[in-house]
Amino acid sequence: MWNRTKVSELLGIRYPIIQGPFGGRFSSAKLLASVSNAGGLGSFGLNSYQPEEILEINRQIKAATDKPYNLNLWIPLEESHQTDYSGENFEKWKSEFGKLYKKLDLPLPEMPRTKRPINNEQIEALIQAAPPVASFIFGIPNESVIRELQKVGTKVIVAATNLEEAIAIEESKADIILATGREAGGHRPSFKRRASDSLLSTEELAKEVLSNVSKPVVVAGGITDGYKANQFLKLGVSGVQIGTAFLACDESNASEHHKELLRSESSYTTQLTNIFSGRLARTMSSKLVSDFDSVKSDAIAPYPLQSQLLAPAMKELKARGMFEYTAHWAGIPSSLIVERNAESLLRSLVTQIESDQF
Ligand SMILES: Cc1cc2nc3c(=O)[nH]c(=O)nc-3n(C[C@H](O)[C@H](O)[C@H](O)COP(=O)(O)O)c2cc1C
């Protein structure tokens, strides 16, 4: 049976289909539970949540499903991967993005005070929550963290955007490697090389990773239907992770406008940009990207400063309904997204995979 793979066995799920986690508060317990209850693995992105919120979300999830589910966190990148951002660069930022603030008749933002990183506390809450599955991007958790999670019964998935990262995950204690190709929506979670140097297609990356590792591999990036998912299962991956097609479903926390765009022809026009957050991420076309096309890379603040500095302008743009300037995160779809309901989407993925067995 196509659905009996190393991943479905290891995670105790009926179908090796994972609903990708969403940061930026786009995840919902309802979406997660719909997918898990229908036999896939629902996920929840916790990157922006405080430790006590993580425990509360975990309680909500447990009340909505008794099936396996996945909680997701980001690992902080080492300083060396960030661009240097001094006061002088903030002047450059102001001279470029000041144009946007002027256009909106808003005062220039102040440099935000840096917040204390809370990743260690988030990880402690995650261990306390003891979800059946935990996934990580932008790095590999410390060995002791992986061991603690495994001790409480949690299986660990770590994302790779290039072969070097996949080999590092293979050599770690993690259980599953997620190979995420350039078609994927949202951030490129590279951690050993620059994201801009980690842009193999999902298929190229899957082939490279599969021939160099022995741990089970899940692929993500550009899968919106069962035929595409099946191409990867036939290549030998043990599971597929799908983000954008689930983001477009009623149960996700994305805005109605975002969902409508994801289900329209405009979903075929996406681009990678670091203009919204300071890190490379895939979004549908945005006027902010085209208007600021010529901005020098050192005038873009590093993550997460860039999004903090743009926040007042983004709020105003949304309030005025100028959505053509805002980010609409999306992957490159393998076909137009038609399903509006997560359970129907999962069922149609399964039907398409099953009709494509020979
Ligand atoms: C809006 C958005 C937010 C995302 N946030 C996260 C996140 O916080 N953590 C994570 O592991 N992956 C995140 N992803 C990646 C998805 O989980 C998934 O791997 C990816 O969307 C797969 O590619 P696809 O969109 O082409 O299906 C995000 C994707 C999107 C579109």
mmCIF file of C-alpha atoms and ligand atoms in Angstrom:
data_model
loop_
_atom_site.group_PDB
_atom_site.id
_atom_site.type_symbol
_atom_site.label_atom_id
_atom_site.label_comp_id
_atom_site.label_asym_id
_atom_site.label_seq_id
_atom_site.Cartn_x
_atom_site.Cartn_y
_atom_site.Cartn_z
ATOM 1 C CA MET A 1 0.000 0.000 0.000
ATOM 2 C CA TRP A 2 1.362 3.422 -1.023
ATOM 3 C CA ASN A 3 0.489 4.924 2.359
ATOM 4 C CA ARG A 4 2.548 2.464 4.444
ATOM 5 C CA THR A 5 5.861 4.319 4.464
ATOM 6 C CA LYS A 6 8.605 4.755 7.075
ATOM 7 C CA VAL A 7 7.043 8.103 7.967
ATOM 8 C CA SER A 8 3.441 6.921 8.336
ATOM 9 C CA GLU A 9 4.671 3.966 10.436
ATOM 10 C CA LEU A 10 6.999 6.073 12.602
ATOM 11 C CA LEU A 11 4.430 8.812 13.213
ATOM 12 C CA GLY A 12 1.433 6.475 13.525
ATOM 13 C CA ILE A 13 -0.604 8.241 10.825
ATOM 14 C CA ARG A 14 -2.797 6.739 8.099
ATOM 15 C CA TYR A 15 -1.446 8.818 5.209
ATOM 16 C CA PRO A 16 2.121 10.185 4.895
ATOM 17 C CA ILE A 17 0.751 13.673 4.192
ATOM 18 C CA ILE A 18 1.784 16.518 6.486
ATOM 19 C CA GLN A 19 0.014 19.877 6.598
ATOM 20 C CA GLY A 20 2.976 22.252 6.834
ATOM 21 C CA PRO A 21 3.145 24.484 9.913
ATOM 22 C CA PHE A 22 2.629 28.233 9.431
ATOM 23 C CA GLY A 23 4.361 30.923 11.456
ATOM 24 C CA GLY A 24 3.079 34.502 11.470
ATOM 25 C CA ARG A 25 -0.044 33.324 13.334
ATOM 26 C CA PHE A 26 -1.481 31.684 10.191
ATOM 27 C CA SER A 27 -1.825 28.287 11.908
ATOM 28 C CA SER A 28 -5.010 27.213 13.665
ATOM 29 C CA ALA A 29 -5.964 24.340 15.953
ATOM 30 C CA LYS A 30 -9.005 23.807 13.732
ATOM 31 C CA LEU A 31 -6.878 23.286 10.603
ATOM 32 C CA LEU A 32 -4.460 21.012 12.461
ATOM 33 C CA ALA A 33 -7.287 18.905 13.921
ATOM 34 C CA SER A 34 -9.141 18.612 10.569
ATOM 35 C CA VAL A 35 -6.001 17.209 8.935
ATOM 36 C CA SER A 36 -5.024 14.902 11.813
ATOM 37 C CA ASN A 37 -8.587 13.620 12.252
ATOM 38 C CA ALA A 38 -8.725 12.812 8.515
ATOM 39 C CA GLY A 39 -5.569 10.668 8.732
ATOM 40 C CA GLY A 40 -2.802 13.131 7.817
ATOM 41 C CA LEU A 41 -0.514 15.009 10.209
ATOM 42 C CA GLY A 42 -1.750 18.474 11.159
ATOM 43 C CA SER A 43 0.863 21.041 12.252
ATOM 44 C CA PHE A 44 0.960 24.298 14.194
ATOM 45 C CA GLY A 45 3.703 26.950 13.823
ATOM 46 C CA LEU A 46 4.641 28.401 17.209
ATOM 47 C CA ASN A 47 7.487 30.703 16.236
ATOM 48 C CA SER A 48 5.862 33.900 17.498
ATOM 49 C CA TYR A 49 4.223 32.486 20.633
ATOM 50 C CA GLN A 50 5.200 32.902 24.281
ATOM 51 C CA PRO A 51 5.830 29.732 26.312
ATOM 52 C CA GLU A 52 2.501 29.951 28.192
ATOM 53 C CA GLU A 53 0.663 30.416 24.869
ATOM 54 C CA ILE A 54 2.371 27.263 23.560
ATOM 55 C CA LEU A 55 0.957 25.254 26.457
ATOM 56 C CA GLU A 56 -2.512 26.752 25.946
ATOM 57 C CA ILE A 57 -2.465 26.002 22.188
ATOM 58 C CA ASN A 58 -1.387 22.450 22.990
ATOM 59 C CA ARG A 59 -4.416 22.105 25.309
ATOM 60 C CA GLN A 60 -6.739 23.382 22.568
ATOM 61 C CA ILE A 61 -5.253 20.908 20.105
ATOM 62 C CA LYS A 62 -5.645 17.980 22.497
ATOM 63 C CA ALA A 63 -9.306 18.898 22.970
ATOM 64 C CA ALA A 64 -9.786 18.872 19.172
ATOM 65 C CA THR A 65 -7.962 15.663 18.213
ATOM 66 C CA ASP A 66 -6.672 12.461 19.775
ATOM 67 C CA LYS A 67 -4.584 11.746 16.673
ATOM 68 C CA PRO A 68 -0.853 12.522 16.182
ATOM 69 C CA TYR A 69 0.000 16.177 15.439
ATOM 70 C CA ASN A 70 3.086 18.342 14.997
ATOM 71 C CA LEU A 71 4.260 21.495 16.804
ATOM 72 C CA ASN A 72 6.891 23.640 15.075
ATOM 73 C CA LEU A 73 9.581 26.061 16.230
ATOM 74 C CA TRP A 74 12.362 28.064 14.608
ATOM 75 C CA ILE A 75 15.975 27.736 15.748
ATOM 76 C CA PRO A 76 17.739 31.122 16.092
ATOM 77 C CA LEU A 77 20.354 31.541 13.370
ATOM 78 C CA GLU A 78 23.934 32.212 14.420
ATOM 79 C CA GLU A 79 24.979 35.865 14.248
ATOM 80 C CA SER A 80 27.377 35.091 11.423
ATOM 81 C CA HIS A 81 24.453 34.467 9.087
ATOM 82 C CA GLN A 82 22.984 37.914 9.676
ATOM 83 C CA THR A 83 23.880 41.054 7.806
ATOM 84 C CA ASP A 84 25.716 43.677 9.809
ATOM 85 C CA TYR A 85 23.253 46.429 10.630
ATOM 86 C CA SER A 86 24.732 49.521 12.169
ATOM 87 C CA GLY A 87 23.320 53.024 12.728
ATOM 88 C CA GLU A 88 24.705 54.016 9.365
ATOM 89 C CA ASN A 89 22.678 51.274 7.714
ATOM 90 C CA PHE A 90 19.561 52.488 9.504
ATOM 91 C CA GLU A 91 20.159 55.845 7.776
ATOM 92 C CA LYS A 92 20.239 53.978 4.442
ATOM 93 C CA TRP A 93 17.049 52.166 5.444
ATOM 94 C CA LYS A 94 15.355 55.464 6.229
ATOM 95 C CA SER A 95 16.415 57.046 2.972
ATOM 96 C CA GLU A 96 14.951 54.102 0.999
ATOM 97 C CA PHE A 97 11.859 53.081 2.964
ATOM 98 C CA GLY A 98 11.204 56.639 4.130
ATOM 99 C CA LYS A 99 9.621 57.064 0.671
ATOM 100 C CA LEU A 100 6.935 54.571 1.654
ATOM 101 C CA TYR A 101 6.290 56.325 4.968
ATOM 102 C CA LYS A 102 6.105 59.659 3.169
ATOM 103 C CA LYS A 103 3.659 58.268 0.612
ATOM 104 C CA LEU A 104 1.451 57.087 3.480
ATOM 105 C CA ASP A 105 1.935 60.328 5.395
ATOM 106 C CA LEU A 106 3.282 58.429 8.402
ATOM 107 C CA PRO A 107 6.217 59.381 10.661
ATOM 108 C CA LEU A 108 9.379 57.316 10.189
ATOM 109 C CA PRO A 109 9.588 54.391 12.627
ATOM 110 C CA GLU A 110 12.026 54.406 15.542
ATOM 111 C CA MET A 111 14.659 51.683 15.757
ATOM 112 C CA PRO A 112 12.826 48.991 17.775
ATOM 113 C CA ARG A 113 14.365 47.876 21.042
ATOM 114 C CA THR A 114 15.789 44.377 20.651
ATOM 115 C CA LYS A 115 13.734 41.781 22.417
ATOM 116 C CA ARG A 116 15.250 39.090 24.616
ATOM 117 C CA PRO A 117 15.301 35.823 22.652
ATOM 118 C CA ILE A 118 12.811 33.367 24.136
ATOM 119 C CA ASN A 119 13.746 30.295 22.171
ATOM 120 C CA ASN A 120 15.036 28.330 25.183
ATOM 121 C CA GLU A 121 11.773 28.976 27.047
ATOM 122 C CA GLN A 122 9.761 28.017 23.945
ATOM 123 C CA ILE A 123 11.686 24.738 23.751
ATOM 124 C CA GLU A 124 11.064 24.058 27.469
ATOM 125 C CA ALA A 125 7.328 24.588 26.886
ATOM 126 C CA LEU A 126 7.490 22.305 23.864
ATOM 127 C CA ILE A 127 9.079 19.517 25.922
ATOM 128 C CA GLN A 128 6.412 20.045 28.581
ATOM 129 C CA ALA A 129 3.681 19.859 25.911
ATOM 130 C CA ALA A 130 5.232 16.574 24.669
ATOM 131 C CA PRO A 131 3.510 16.612 21.251
ATOM 132 C CA PRO A 132 3.633 13.380 19.200
ATOM 133 C CA VAL A 133 5.800 15.215 16.628
ATOM 134 C CA ALA A 134 7.964 18.358 16.767
ATOM 135 C CA SER A 135 9.502 19.979 13.698
ATOM 136 C CA PHE A 136 12.222 22.608 13.439
ATOM 137 C CA ILE A 137 13.473 24.984 10.767
ATOM 138 C CA PHE A 138 16.542 27.254 10.501
ATOM 139 C CA GLY A 139 18.722 24.739 12.331
ATOM 140 C CA ILE A 140 19.042 21.530 14.289
ATOM 141 C CA PRO A 141 18.147 21.620 17.988
ATOM 142 C CA ASN A 142 20.914 20.645 20.430
ATOM 143 C CA GLU A 143 21.361 16.928 20.917
ATOM 144 C CA SER A 144 20.148 17.196 24.532
ATOM 145 C CA VAL A 145 16.894 18.858 23.348
ATOM 146 C CA ILE A 146 16.269 16.137 20.767
ATOM 147 C CA ARG A 147 16.932 13.471 23.409
ATOM 148 C CA GLU A 148 14.555 15.140 25.903
ATOM 149 C CA LEU A 149 11.836 15.309 23.250
ATOM 150 C CA GLN A 150 12.359 11.680 22.298
ATOM 151 C CA LYS A 151 12.243 10.727 26.005
ATOM 152 C CA VAL A 152 8.717 12.168 26.244
ATOM 153 C CA GLY A 153 7.714 10.252 23.088
ATOM 154 C CA THR A 154 8.090 13.050 20.519
ATOM 155 C CA LYS A 155 9.424 12.273 17.018
ATOM 156 C CA VAL A 156 11.657 15.005 15.624
ATOM 157 C CA ILE A 157 11.655 16.409 12.077
ATOM 158 C CA VAL A 158 14.270 18.936 10.894
ATOM 159 C CA ALA A 159 14.178 20.860 7.604
ATOM 160 C CA ALA A 160 17.014 21.019 5.039
ATOM 161 C CA THR A 161 17.273 23.343 2.050
ATOM 162 C CA ASN A 162 20.509 21.841 0.671
ATOM 163 C CA LEU A 163 22.471 18.595 0.821
ATOM 164 C CA GLU A 164 24.929 19.859 3.444
ATOM 165 C CA GLU A 165 22.054 20.521 5.841
ATOM 166 C CA ALA A 166 20.443 17.151 5.077
ATOM 167 C CA ILE A 167 23.722 15.394 5.927
ATOM 168 C CA ALA A 168 24.003 17.344 9.204
ATOM 169 C CA ILE A 169 20.441 16.248 10.093
ATOM 170 C CA GLU A 170 21.289 12.668 9.085
ATOM 171 C CA GLU A 171 24.210 12.806 11.548
ATOM 172 C CA SER A 172 22.026 14.281 14.324
ATOM 173 C CA LYS A 173 19.590 12.400 16.542
ATOM 174 C CA ALA A 174 16.560 13.714 14.583
ATOM 175 C CA ASP A 175 14.148 11.085 13.222
ATOM 176 C CA ILE A 176 13.087 12.540 9.859
ATOM 177 C CA ILE A 177 14.617 14.895 7.264
ATOM 178 C CA LEU A 178 12.316 17.410 5.562
ATOM 179 C CA ALA A 179 13.803 18.406 2.185
ATOM 180 C CA THR A 180 12.290 21.728 1.192
ATOM 181 C CA GLY A 181 12.806 22.947 -2.357
ATOM 182 C CA ARG A 182 12.741 26.422 -3.847
ATOM 183 C CA GLU A 183 9.059 26.196 -4.846
ATOM 184 C CA ALA A 184 7.986 26.204 -1.180
ATOM 185 C CA GLY A 185 5.931 29.080 0.234
ATOM 186 C CA GLY A 186 7.110 31.206 3.166
ATOM 187 C CA HIS A 187 10.726 31.539 4.344
ATOM 188 C CA ARG A 188 13.700 29.581 2.957
ATOM 189 C CA PRO A 189 14.904 28.101 6.257
ATOM 190 C CA SER A 190 18.596 27.697 5.330
ATOM 191 C CA PHE A 191 21.139 27.500 8.134
ATOM 192 C CA LYS A 192 24.436 26.206 6.766
ATOM 193 C CA ARG A 193 24.558 28.227 3.582
ATOM 194 C CA ARG A 194 22.848 31.379 2.427
ATOM 195 C CA ALA A 195 19.205 30.922 1.449
ATOM 196 C CA SER A 196 20.058 32.498 -1.919
ATOM 197 C CA ASP A 197 22.584 29.681 -2.491
ATOM 198 C CA SER A 198 20.081 26.980 -1.480
ATOM 199 C CA LEU A 199 17.626 27.084 -4.330
ATOM 200 C CA LEU A 200 17.433 23.598 -5.802
ATOM 201 C CA SER A 201 13.959 22.648 -6.979
ATOM 202 C CA THR A 202 12.046 20.245 -4.744
ATOM 203 C CA GLU A 203 12.699 17.435 -7.219
ATOM 204 C CA GLU A 204 16.443 18.145 -7.545
ATOM 205 C CA LEU A 205 16.819 18.412 -3.776
ATOM 206 C CA ALA A 206 14.760 15.258 -3.144
ATOM 207 C CA LYS A 207 16.966 13.239 -5.527
ATOM 208 C CA GLU A 208 20.189 14.578 -3.998
ATOM 209 C CA VAL A 209 19.032 13.975 -0.445
ATOM 210 C CA LEU A 210 17.563 10.519 -1.123
ATOM 211 C CA SER A 211 20.822 9.276 -2.590
ATOM 212 C CA ASN A 212 22.904 10.492 0.350
ATOM 213 C CA VAL A 213 20.968 9.725 3.530
ATOM 214 C CA SER A 214 19.350 6.718 5.150
ATOM 215 C CA LYS A 215 16.837 8.483 7.437
ATOM 216 C CA PRO A 216 13.265 8.820 6.148
ATOM 217 C CA VAL A 217 12.789 11.857 3.892
ATOM 218 C CA VAL A 218 9.705 14.049 3.557
ATOM 219 C CA VAL A 219 9.602 16.640 0.747
ATOM 220 C CA ALA A 220 7.979 20.067 0.673
ATOM 221 C CA GLY A 221 7.636 22.735 -1.988
ATOM 222 C CA GLY A 222 5.145 23.232 -4.796
ATOM 223 C CA ILE A 223 2.816 20.301 -4.118
ATOM 224 C CA THR A 224 -0.844 21.252 -4.467
ATOM 225 C CA ASP A 225 -2.324 18.004 -5.808
ATOM 226 C CA GLY A 226 -2.035 14.260 -5.392
ATOM 227 C CA TYR A 227 -0.419 13.686 -8.802
ATOM 228 C CA LYS A 228 2.538 15.882 -7.820
ATOM 229 C CA ALA A 229 2.669 14.243 -4.383
ATOM 230 C CA ASN A 230 2.732 10.829 -6.033
ATOM 231 C CA GLN A 231 5.666 11.790 -8.278
ATOM 232 C CA PHE A 232 7.698 12.313 -5.118
ATOM 233 C CA LEU A 233 6.425 9.152 -3.422
ATOM 234 C CA LYS A 234 7.468 7.234 -6.563
ATOM 235 C CA LEU A 235 10.950 8.793 -6.282
ATOM 236 C CA GLY A 236 11.258 7.161 -2.870
ATOM 237 C CA VAL A 237 10.356 9.839 -0.332
ATOM 238 C CA SER A 238 8.456 8.622 2.734
ATOM 239 C CA GLY A 239 6.063 11.551 2.934
ATOM 240 C CA VAL A 240 5.023 14.919 1.530
ATOM 241 C CA GLN A 241 4.469 18.217 3.326
ATOM 242 C CA ILE A 242 1.987 20.659 1.840
ATOM 243 C CA GLY A 243 1.668 24.274 2.958
ATOM 244 C CA THR A 244 0.046 26.668 0.492
ATOM 245 C CA ALA A 245 -2.886 24.412 -0.479
ATOM 246 C CA PHE A 246 -3.823 24.058 3.224
ATOM 247 C CA LEU A 247 -3.271 27.787 3.836
ATOM 248 C CA ALA A 248 -6.003 28.426 1.232
ATOM 249 C CA CYS A 249 -8.536 26.353 3.215
ATOM 250 C CA ASP A 250 -11.308 27.915 5.330
ATOM 251 C CA GLU A 251 -9.778 26.537 8.552
ATOM 252 C CA SER A 252 -6.446 28.415 8.242
ATOM 253 C CA ASN A 253 -5.879 31.779 9.842
ATOM 254 C CA ALA A 254 -4.930 33.542 6.589
ATOM 255 C CA SER A 255 -7.154 36.478 5.570
ATOM 256 C CA GLU A 256 -10.029 35.924 3.144
ATOM 257 C CA HIS A 257 -8.235 38.156 0.642
ATOM 258 C CA HIS A 258 -5.080 36.009 0.885
ATOM 259 C CA LYS A 259 -7.139 32.814 0.427
ATOM 260 C CA GLU A 260 -8.940 34.218 -2.624
ATOM 261 C CA LEU A 261 -5.608 35.124 -4.219
ATOM 262 C CA LEU A 262 -4.245 31.630 -3.468
ATOM 263 C CA ARG A 263 -7.207 30.142 -5.329
ATOM 264 C CA SER A 264 -6.828 32.478 -8.319
ATOM 265 C CA GLU A 265 -4.565 32.569 -11.387
ATOM 266 C CA SER A 266 -2.349 35.109 -9.580
ATOM 267 C CA SER A 267 -1.116 32.237 -7.438
ATOM 268 C CA TYR A 268 1.115 31.237 -10.368
ATOM 269 C CA THR A 269 3.107 34.451 -10.049
ATOM 270 C CA THR A 270 5.316 34.212 -6.992
ATOM 271 C CA GLN A 271 8.747 35.566 -6.144
ATOM 272 C CA LEU A 272 11.466 35.175 -3.556
ATOM 273 C CA THR A 273 12.224 38.369 -1.662
ATOM 274 C CA ASN A 274 13.786 39.488 1.611
ATOM 275 C CA ILE A 275 12.047 42.857 1.541
ATOM 276 C CA PHE A 276 9.275 41.975 3.985
ATOM 277 C CA SER A 277 11.215 40.300 6.792
ATOM 278 C CA GLY A 278 14.931 40.574 6.047
ATOM 279 C CA ARG A 279 15.063 36.877 5.160
ATOM 280 C CA LEU A 280 14.381 35.275 1.800
ATOM 281 C CA ALA A 281 10.762 34.130 1.516
ATOM 282 C CA ARG A 282 8.317 33.277 -1.275
ATOM 283 C CA THR A 283 5.264 35.496 -1.725
ATOM 284 C CA MET A 284 2.839 36.303 -4.513
ATOM 285 C CA SER A 285 3.710 39.417 -6.532
ATOM 286 C CA SER A 286 3.633 42.577 -4.493
ATOM 287 C CA LYS A 287 4.007 46.215 -5.462
ATOM 288 C CA LEU A 288 6.347 46.685 -2.507
ATOM 289 C CA VAL A 289 8.803 44.295 -4.162
ATOM 290 C CA SER A 290 8.548 45.920 -7.589
ATOM 291 C CA ASP A 291 8.616 49.512 -6.264
ATOM 292 C CA PHE A 292 11.670 48.799 -4.111
ATOM 293 C CA ASP A 293 13.385 46.564 -6.629
ATOM 294 C CA SER A 294 16.486 48.754 -6.746
ATOM 295 C CA VAL A 295 17.022 48.896 -2.959
ATOM 296 C CA LYS A 296 20.588 47.848 -2.145
ATOM 297 C CA SER A 297 20.767 44.760 0.036
ATOM 298 C CA ASP A 298 22.537 46.655 2.877
ATOM 299 C CA ALA A 299 19.554 49.015 3.141
ATOM 300 C CA ILE A 300 17.289 46.085 4.007
ATOM 301 C CA ALA A 301 17.432 45.419 7.741
ATOM 302 C CA PRO A 302 18.218 41.890 8.963
ATOM 303 C CA TYR A 303 15.475 39.604 10.266
ATOM 304 C CA PRO A 304 13.382 40.360 12.286
ATOM 305 C CA LEU A 305 14.157 44.102 12.225
ATOM 306 C CA GLN A 306 12.969 44.623 8.657
ATOM 307 C CA SER A 307 9.430 43.446 9.444
ATOM 308 C CA GLN A 308 9.383 45.399 12.730
ATOM 309 C CA LEU A 309 10.444 48.578 10.909
ATOM 310 C CA LEU A 310 7.862 48.031 8.167
ATOM 311 C CA ALA A 311 5.061 47.109 10.610
ATOM 312 C CA PRO A 312 3.435 50.591 10.923
ATOM 313 C CA ALA A 313 3.434 50.998 7.121
ATOM 314 C CA MET A 314 2.013 47.492 6.614
ATOM 315 C CA LYS A 315 -0.756 48.184 9.124
ATOM 316 C CA GLU A 316 -1.692 51.380 7.323
ATOM 317 C CA LEU A 317 -1.577 49.735 3.879
ATOM 318 C CA LYS A 318 -3.968 47.028 5.093
ATOM 319 C CA ALA A 319 -6.251 49.593 6.758
ATOM 320 C CA ARG A 320 -6.472 51.462 3.446
ATOM 321 C CA GLY A 321 -7.141 48.214 1.542
ATOM 322 C CA MET A 322 -3.886 48.610 -0.437
ATOM 323 C CA PHE A 323 -3.294 44.858 -0.398
ATOM 324 C CA GLU A 324 -1.240 44.989 -3.588
ATOM 325 C CA TYR A 325 1.650 46.202 -1.375
ATOM 326 C CA THR A 326 1.391 43.556 1.341
ATOM 327 C CA ALA A 327 2.891 40.058 1.472
ATOM 328 C CA HIS A 328 0.784 37.074 0.428
ATOM 329 C CA TRP A 329 3.003 34.108 1.211
ATOM 330 C CA ALA A 330 2.635 31.271 -1.275
ATOM 331 C CA GLY A 331 4.530 28.459 -2.957
ATOM 332 C CA ILE A 332 4.606 27.756 -6.694
ATOM 333 C CA PRO A 333 1.483 25.628 -7.189
ATOM 334 C CA SER A 334 1.626 22.382 -9.196
ATOM 335 C CA SER A 335 -1.996 23.074 -10.185
ATOM 336 C CA LEU A 336 -4.668 25.635 -9.352
ATOM 337 C CA ILE A 337 -5.927 25.230 -5.775
ATOM 338 C CA VAL A 338 -9.629 24.411 -5.769
ATOM 339 C CA GLU A 339 -10.422 22.850 -2.382
ATOM 340 C CA ARG A 340 -11.692 25.143 0.386
ATOM 341 C CA ASN A 341 -11.924 22.627 3.171
ATOM 342 C CA ALA A 342 -8.950 20.847 4.758
ATOM 343 C CA GLU A 343 -10.665 17.473 5.089
ATOM 344 C CA SER A 344 -11.832 17.583 1.431
ATOM 345 C CA LEU A 345 -8.315 18.603 0.388
ATOM 346 C CA LEU A 346 -6.783 15.641 2.211
ATOM 347 C CA ARG A 347 -9.372 13.288 0.707
ATOM 348 C CA SER A 348 -8.799 14.588 -2.802
ATOM 349 C CA LEU A 349 -5.001 14.257 -2.374
ATOM 350 C CA VAL A 350 -5.514 10.615 -1.312
ATOM 351 C CA THR A 351 -7.930 9.906 -4.199
ATOM 352 C CA GLN A 352 -5.531 11.410 -6.735
ATOM 353 C CA ILE A 353 -2.571 9.448 -5.340
ATOM 354 C CA GLU A 354 -4.620 6.226 -5.363
ATOM 355 C CA SER A 355 -5.842 6.773 -8.936
ATOM 356 C CA ASP A 356 -2.230 7.226 -10.056
ATOM 357 C CA GLN A 357 -0.717 3.997 -8.755
ATOM 358 C CA PHE A 358 0.180 2.360 -12.101
HETATM 359 C C1 LIG B 1 2.583 31.546 5.307
HETATM 360 C C2 LIG B 1 3.571 30.449 5.536
HETATM 361 C C3 LIG B 1 4.180 30.365 6.777
HETATM 362 C C4 LIG B 1 5.079 29.315 7.035
HETATM 363 N N1 LIG B 1 5.653 29.237 8.265
HETATM 364 C C5 LIG B 1 6.406 28.162 8.579
HETATM 365 C C6 LIG B 1 6.897 27.985 9.901
HETATM 366 O O1 LIG B 1 6.705 28.805 10.801
HETATM 367 N N2 LIG B 1 7.614 26.866 10.149
HETATM 368 C C7 LIG B 1 7.867 25.906 9.196
HETATM 369 O O2 LIG B 1 8.496 24.890 9.494
HETATM 370 N N3 LIG B 1 7.435 26.075 7.923
HETATM 371 C C8 LIG B 1 6.706 27.154 7.613
HETATM 372 N N4 LIG B 1 6.212 27.306 6.330
HETATM 373 C C9 LIG B 1 6.507 26.268 5.322
HETATM 374 C C10 LIG B 1 5.360 25.248 5.237
HETATM 375 O O3 LIG B 1 5.200 24.564 6.444
HETATM 376 C C11 LIG B 1 5.614 24.228 4.111
HETATM 377 O O4 LIG B 1 6.804 23.513 4.305
HETATM 378 C C12 LIG B 1 5.672 24.907 2.756
HETATM 379 O O5 LIG B 1 4.588 25.805 2.637
HETATM 380 C C13 LIG B 1 5.614 23.866 1.666
HETATM 381 O O6 LIG B 1 5.600 24.434 0.407
HETATM 382 P P1 LIG B 1 4.239 24.792 -0.374
HETATM 383 O O7 LIG B 1 3.757 26.045 0.227
HETATM 384 O O8 LIG B 1 4.689 24.980 -1.783
HETATM 385 O O9 LIG B 1 3.290 23.657 -0.198
HETATM 386 C C14 LIG B 1 5.364 28.358 6.026
HETATM 387 C C15 LIG B 1 4.750 28.469 4.768
HETATM 388 C C16 LIG B 1 3.854 29.491 4.519
HETATM 389 C C17 LIG B 1 3.199 29.572 3.173
#
